[in-house]
Short mmCIF file of C-alpha atoms in Angstrom, two decimals:
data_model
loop_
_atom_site.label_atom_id
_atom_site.label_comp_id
_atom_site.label_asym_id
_atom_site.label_seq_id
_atom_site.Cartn_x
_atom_site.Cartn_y
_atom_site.Cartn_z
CA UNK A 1407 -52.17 80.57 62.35
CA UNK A 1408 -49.94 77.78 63.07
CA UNK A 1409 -50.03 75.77 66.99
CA UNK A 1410 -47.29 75.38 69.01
CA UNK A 1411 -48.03 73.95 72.10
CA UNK A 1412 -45.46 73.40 75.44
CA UNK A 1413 -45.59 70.53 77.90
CA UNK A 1414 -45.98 70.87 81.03
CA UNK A 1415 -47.81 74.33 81.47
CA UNK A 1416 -46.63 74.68 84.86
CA UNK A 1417 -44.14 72.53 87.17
CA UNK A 1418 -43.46 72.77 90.95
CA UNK A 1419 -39.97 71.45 91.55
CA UNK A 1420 -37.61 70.73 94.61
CA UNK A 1421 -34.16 72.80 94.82
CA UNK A 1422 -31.21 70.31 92.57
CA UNK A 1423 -33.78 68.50 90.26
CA UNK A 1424 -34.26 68.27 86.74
CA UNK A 1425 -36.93 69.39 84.64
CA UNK A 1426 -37.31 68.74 81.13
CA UNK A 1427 -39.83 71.20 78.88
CA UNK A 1428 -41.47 70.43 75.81
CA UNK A 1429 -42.18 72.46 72.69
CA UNK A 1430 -43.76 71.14 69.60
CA UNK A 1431 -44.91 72.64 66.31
CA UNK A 1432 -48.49 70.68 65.18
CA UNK A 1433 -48.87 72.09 62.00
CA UNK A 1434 -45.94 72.58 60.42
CA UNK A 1435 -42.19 71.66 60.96
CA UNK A 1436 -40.01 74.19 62.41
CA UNK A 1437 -36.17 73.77 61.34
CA UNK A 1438 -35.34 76.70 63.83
CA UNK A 1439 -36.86 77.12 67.45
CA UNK A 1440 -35.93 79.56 70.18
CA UNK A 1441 -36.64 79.56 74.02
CA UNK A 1442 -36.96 82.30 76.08
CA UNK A 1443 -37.55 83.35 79.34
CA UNK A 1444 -39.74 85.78 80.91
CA UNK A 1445 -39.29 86.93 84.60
CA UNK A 1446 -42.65 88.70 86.89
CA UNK A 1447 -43.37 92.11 84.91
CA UNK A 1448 -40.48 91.84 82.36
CA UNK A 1449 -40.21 91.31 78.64
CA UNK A 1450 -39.18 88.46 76.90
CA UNK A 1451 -35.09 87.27 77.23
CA UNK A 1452 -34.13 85.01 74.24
CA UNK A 1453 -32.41 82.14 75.71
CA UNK A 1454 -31.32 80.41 72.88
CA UNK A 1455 -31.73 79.24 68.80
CA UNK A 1456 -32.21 76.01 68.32
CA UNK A 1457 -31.41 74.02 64.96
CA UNK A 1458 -32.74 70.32 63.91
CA UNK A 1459 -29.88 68.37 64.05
CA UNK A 1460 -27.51 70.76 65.70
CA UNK A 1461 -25.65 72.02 68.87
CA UNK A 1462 -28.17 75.33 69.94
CA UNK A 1463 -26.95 78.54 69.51
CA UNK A 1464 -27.17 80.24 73.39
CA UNK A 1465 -27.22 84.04 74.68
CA UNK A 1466 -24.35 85.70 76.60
CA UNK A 1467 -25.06 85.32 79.74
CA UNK A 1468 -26.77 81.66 79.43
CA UNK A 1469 -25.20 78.72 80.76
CA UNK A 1470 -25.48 76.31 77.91
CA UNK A 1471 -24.30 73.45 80.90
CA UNK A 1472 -27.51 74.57 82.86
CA UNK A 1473 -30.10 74.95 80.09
CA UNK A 1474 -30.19 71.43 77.76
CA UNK A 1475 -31.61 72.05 74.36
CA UNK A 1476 -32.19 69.28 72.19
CA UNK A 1477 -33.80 69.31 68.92
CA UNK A 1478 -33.98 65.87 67.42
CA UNK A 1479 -37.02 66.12 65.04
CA UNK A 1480 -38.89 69.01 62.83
CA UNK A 1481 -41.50 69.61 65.09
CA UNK A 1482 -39.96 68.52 68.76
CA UNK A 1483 -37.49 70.62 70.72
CA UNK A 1484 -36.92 70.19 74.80
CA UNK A 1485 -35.37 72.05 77.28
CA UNK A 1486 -33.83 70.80 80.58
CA UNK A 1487 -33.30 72.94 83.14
CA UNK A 1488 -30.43 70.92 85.26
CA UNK A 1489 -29.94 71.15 88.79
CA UNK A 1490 -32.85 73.80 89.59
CA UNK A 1491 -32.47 76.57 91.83
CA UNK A 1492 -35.31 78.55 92.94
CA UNK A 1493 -33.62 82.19 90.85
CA UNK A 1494 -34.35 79.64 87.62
CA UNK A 1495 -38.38 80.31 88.69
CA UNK A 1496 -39.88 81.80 85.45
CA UNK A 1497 -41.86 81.62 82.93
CA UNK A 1498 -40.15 79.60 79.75
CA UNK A 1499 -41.77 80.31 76.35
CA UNK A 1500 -40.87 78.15 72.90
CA UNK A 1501 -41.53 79.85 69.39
CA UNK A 1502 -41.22 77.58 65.82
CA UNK A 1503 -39.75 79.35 62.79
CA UNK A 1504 -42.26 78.54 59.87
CA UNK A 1505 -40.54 77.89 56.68
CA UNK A 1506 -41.72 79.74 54.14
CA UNK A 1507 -43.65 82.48 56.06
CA UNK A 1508 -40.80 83.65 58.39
CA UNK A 1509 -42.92 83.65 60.88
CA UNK A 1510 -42.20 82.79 64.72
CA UNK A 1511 -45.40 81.27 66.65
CA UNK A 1512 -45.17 81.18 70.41
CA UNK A 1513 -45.76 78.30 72.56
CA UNK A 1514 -48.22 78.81 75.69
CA UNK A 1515 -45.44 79.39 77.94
CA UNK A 1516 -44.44 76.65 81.02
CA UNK A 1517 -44.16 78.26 84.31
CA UNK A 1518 -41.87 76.59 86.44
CA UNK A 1519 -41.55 76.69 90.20
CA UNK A 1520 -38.37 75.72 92.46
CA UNK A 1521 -39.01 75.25 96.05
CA UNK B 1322 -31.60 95.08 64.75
CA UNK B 1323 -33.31 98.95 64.46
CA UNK B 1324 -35.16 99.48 68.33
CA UNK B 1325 -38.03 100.05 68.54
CA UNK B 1326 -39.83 102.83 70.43
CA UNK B 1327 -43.68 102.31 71.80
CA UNK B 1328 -46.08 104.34 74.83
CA UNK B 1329 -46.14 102.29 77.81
CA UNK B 1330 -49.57 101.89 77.93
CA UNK B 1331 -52.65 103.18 75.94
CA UNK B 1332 -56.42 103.13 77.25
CA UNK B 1333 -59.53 102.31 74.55
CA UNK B 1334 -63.44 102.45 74.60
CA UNK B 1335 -64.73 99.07 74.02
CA UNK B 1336 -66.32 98.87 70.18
CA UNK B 1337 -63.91 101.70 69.22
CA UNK B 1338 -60.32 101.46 67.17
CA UNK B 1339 -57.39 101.03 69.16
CA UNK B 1340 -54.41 102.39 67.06
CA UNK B 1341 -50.99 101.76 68.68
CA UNK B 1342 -47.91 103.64 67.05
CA UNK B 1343 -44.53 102.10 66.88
CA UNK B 1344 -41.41 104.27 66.01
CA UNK B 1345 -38.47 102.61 64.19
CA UNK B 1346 -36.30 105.39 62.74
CA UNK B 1347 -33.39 103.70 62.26
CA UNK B 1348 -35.14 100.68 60.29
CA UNK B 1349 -33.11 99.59 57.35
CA UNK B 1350 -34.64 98.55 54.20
CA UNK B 1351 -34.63 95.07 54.26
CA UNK B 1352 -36.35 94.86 57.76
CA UNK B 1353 -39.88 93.86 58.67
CA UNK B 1354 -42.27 95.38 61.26
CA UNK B 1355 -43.92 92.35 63.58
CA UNK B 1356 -46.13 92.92 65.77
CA UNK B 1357 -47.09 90.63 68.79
CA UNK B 1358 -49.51 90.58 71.62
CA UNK B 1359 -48.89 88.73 74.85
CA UNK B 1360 -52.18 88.17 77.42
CA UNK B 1361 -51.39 88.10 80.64
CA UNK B 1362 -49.48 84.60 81.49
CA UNK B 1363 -49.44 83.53 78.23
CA UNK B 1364 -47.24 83.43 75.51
CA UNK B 1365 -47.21 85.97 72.94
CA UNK B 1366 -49.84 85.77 69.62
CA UNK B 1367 -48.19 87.07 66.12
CA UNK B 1368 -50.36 89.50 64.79
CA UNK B 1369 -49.65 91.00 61.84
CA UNK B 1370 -45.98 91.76 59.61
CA UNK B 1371 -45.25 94.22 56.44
CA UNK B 1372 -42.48 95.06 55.29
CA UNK B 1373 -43.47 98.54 52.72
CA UNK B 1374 -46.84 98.28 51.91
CA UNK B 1375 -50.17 98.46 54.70
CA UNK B 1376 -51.39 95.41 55.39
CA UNK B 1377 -54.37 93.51 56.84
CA UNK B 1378 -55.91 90.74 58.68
CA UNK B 1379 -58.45 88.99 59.96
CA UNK B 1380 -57.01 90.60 62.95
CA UNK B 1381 -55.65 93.86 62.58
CA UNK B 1382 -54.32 96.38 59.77
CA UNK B 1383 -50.87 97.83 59.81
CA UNK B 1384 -50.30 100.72 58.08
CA UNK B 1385 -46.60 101.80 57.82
CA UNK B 1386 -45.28 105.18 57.01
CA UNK B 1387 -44.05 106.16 53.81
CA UNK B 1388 -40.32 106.61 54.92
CA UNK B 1389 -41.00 103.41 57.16
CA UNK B 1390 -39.84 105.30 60.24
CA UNK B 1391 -42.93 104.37 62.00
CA UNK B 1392 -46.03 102.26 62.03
CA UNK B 1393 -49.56 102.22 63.70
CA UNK B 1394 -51.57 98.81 64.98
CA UNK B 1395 -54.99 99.52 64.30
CA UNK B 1396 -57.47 97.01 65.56
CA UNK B 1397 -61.12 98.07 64.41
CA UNK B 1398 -63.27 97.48 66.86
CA UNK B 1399 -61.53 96.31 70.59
CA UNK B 1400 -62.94 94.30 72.86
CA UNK B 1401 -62.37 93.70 76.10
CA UNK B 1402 -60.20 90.42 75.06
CA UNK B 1403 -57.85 92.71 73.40
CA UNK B 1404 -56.15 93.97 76.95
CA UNK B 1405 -53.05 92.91 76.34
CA UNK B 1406 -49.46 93.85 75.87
CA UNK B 1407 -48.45 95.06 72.27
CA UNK B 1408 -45.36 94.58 71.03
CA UNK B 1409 -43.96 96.29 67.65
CA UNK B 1410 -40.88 94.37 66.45
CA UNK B 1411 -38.36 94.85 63.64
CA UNK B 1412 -36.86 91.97 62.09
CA UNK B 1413 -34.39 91.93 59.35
CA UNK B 1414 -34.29 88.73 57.07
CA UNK B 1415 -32.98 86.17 56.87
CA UNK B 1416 -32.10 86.51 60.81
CA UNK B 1417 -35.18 85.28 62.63
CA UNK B 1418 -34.42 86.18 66.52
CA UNK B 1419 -36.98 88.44 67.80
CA UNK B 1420 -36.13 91.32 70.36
CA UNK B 1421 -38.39 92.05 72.80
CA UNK B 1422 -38.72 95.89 74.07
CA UNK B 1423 -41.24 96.48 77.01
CA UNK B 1424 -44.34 97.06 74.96
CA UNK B 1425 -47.62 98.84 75.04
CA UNK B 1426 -49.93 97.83 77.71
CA UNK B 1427 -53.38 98.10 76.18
CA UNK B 1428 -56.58 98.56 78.45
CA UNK B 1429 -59.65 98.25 76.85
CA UNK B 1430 -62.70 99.84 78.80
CA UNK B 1431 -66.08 98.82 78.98
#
């Protein structure tokens, strides 16, 4: 099946930094991605859609100020978590959208820490 | 999008078939089953997706019901890498977001 891989796997942050999260399709290009978020013994929360070339579509509930998608190419899409605070600790997941097969394939997951 | 309804969790010998049902009675007919597994602290692996007819994979089969009200994950012959948590999804084209329920947490035993 097609790779998506995430960058970093895991960060350790201080309280009212930045982190930025990386999601990229290697085999194919991915017009659509989505993030989610997945907290200790839940199930997956969609986050948001994101489009090449457009504003992302977020969640109700998501604060679209707080959570900085950006998805400049076919295969690249980041997320920046802004001014962390340690309730933003989760696990963040990225899928692609393959054209053609409908298909979403999941990113690794990045687990992030705020101290 | 039609929910979804799966057993919490399901135990299986090792080299026998693990078949997982899904019930999605209110599916319409233009919606696809998905199913995905997610390993513990990883993110989830697509399995398998039909729409009408059974399919299979290198991976799994799905066989779906007649009236499509339900569907059953069979994977032939577990192993112990297949603990994981199985989740049955329906999907209706061309909207591509993906709702998660809680799953079926599948123990294989040795």
């Amino acid at each position: 099946g097609a790779v998506v891989s995430q960058h970093p796997s895991w960060v350790i942050c201080k309280s009212g930094t930045s982190v930025k999260i990386e999601c990229r399709s290697l085999d194919f290009q991915a017009t659509t991605m989505f993030w989610y978020r997945q907290f200790p013994k839940q199930s997956l929360m969609l986050m948001a859609t994101s489009n090449e070339g457009s504003k992302a579509t977020y969640e109700q509930g998501v604060e679209k100020d707080k959570f900085l998608i950006n998805h400049a190419s076919l295969t690249l899409s980041t997320l920046t978590v802004t001014s962390a605070h340690p309730e933003d600790s989760s696990f963040y997941i990225c899928s692609a959208l393959e054209a053609g097969t409908d298909t979403q394939y999941f990113g690794p997951g990045t687990r992030l820490t705020v101290l | 999008d039609a929910k979804t309804t799966q057993p919490p969790s399901m135990d299986c010998a090792e080299g026998r078939a693990a078949n997982l049902p899904c019930n999605h009675s209110t599916i319409s007919g233009n919606e696809y089953v998905y199913w995905y597994r997610q390993i513990h602290s990883q993110g989830p692996q697509y399995i398998i997706h039909g729409l009408k007819n059974n399919e299979t994979n290198e991976m799994a089969s799905l066989i779906i019901t007649e009236d499509r009200k339900s569907s059953t994950l069979i994977l032939p012959h577990a192993t112990l890498r297949d603990t994981a948590v199985y989740y049955c999804i329906v999907r209706p084209p061309p909207n591509e977001k993906l709702t998660f329920g809680t799953g079926t947490r599948l123990t294989i035993i040795p």
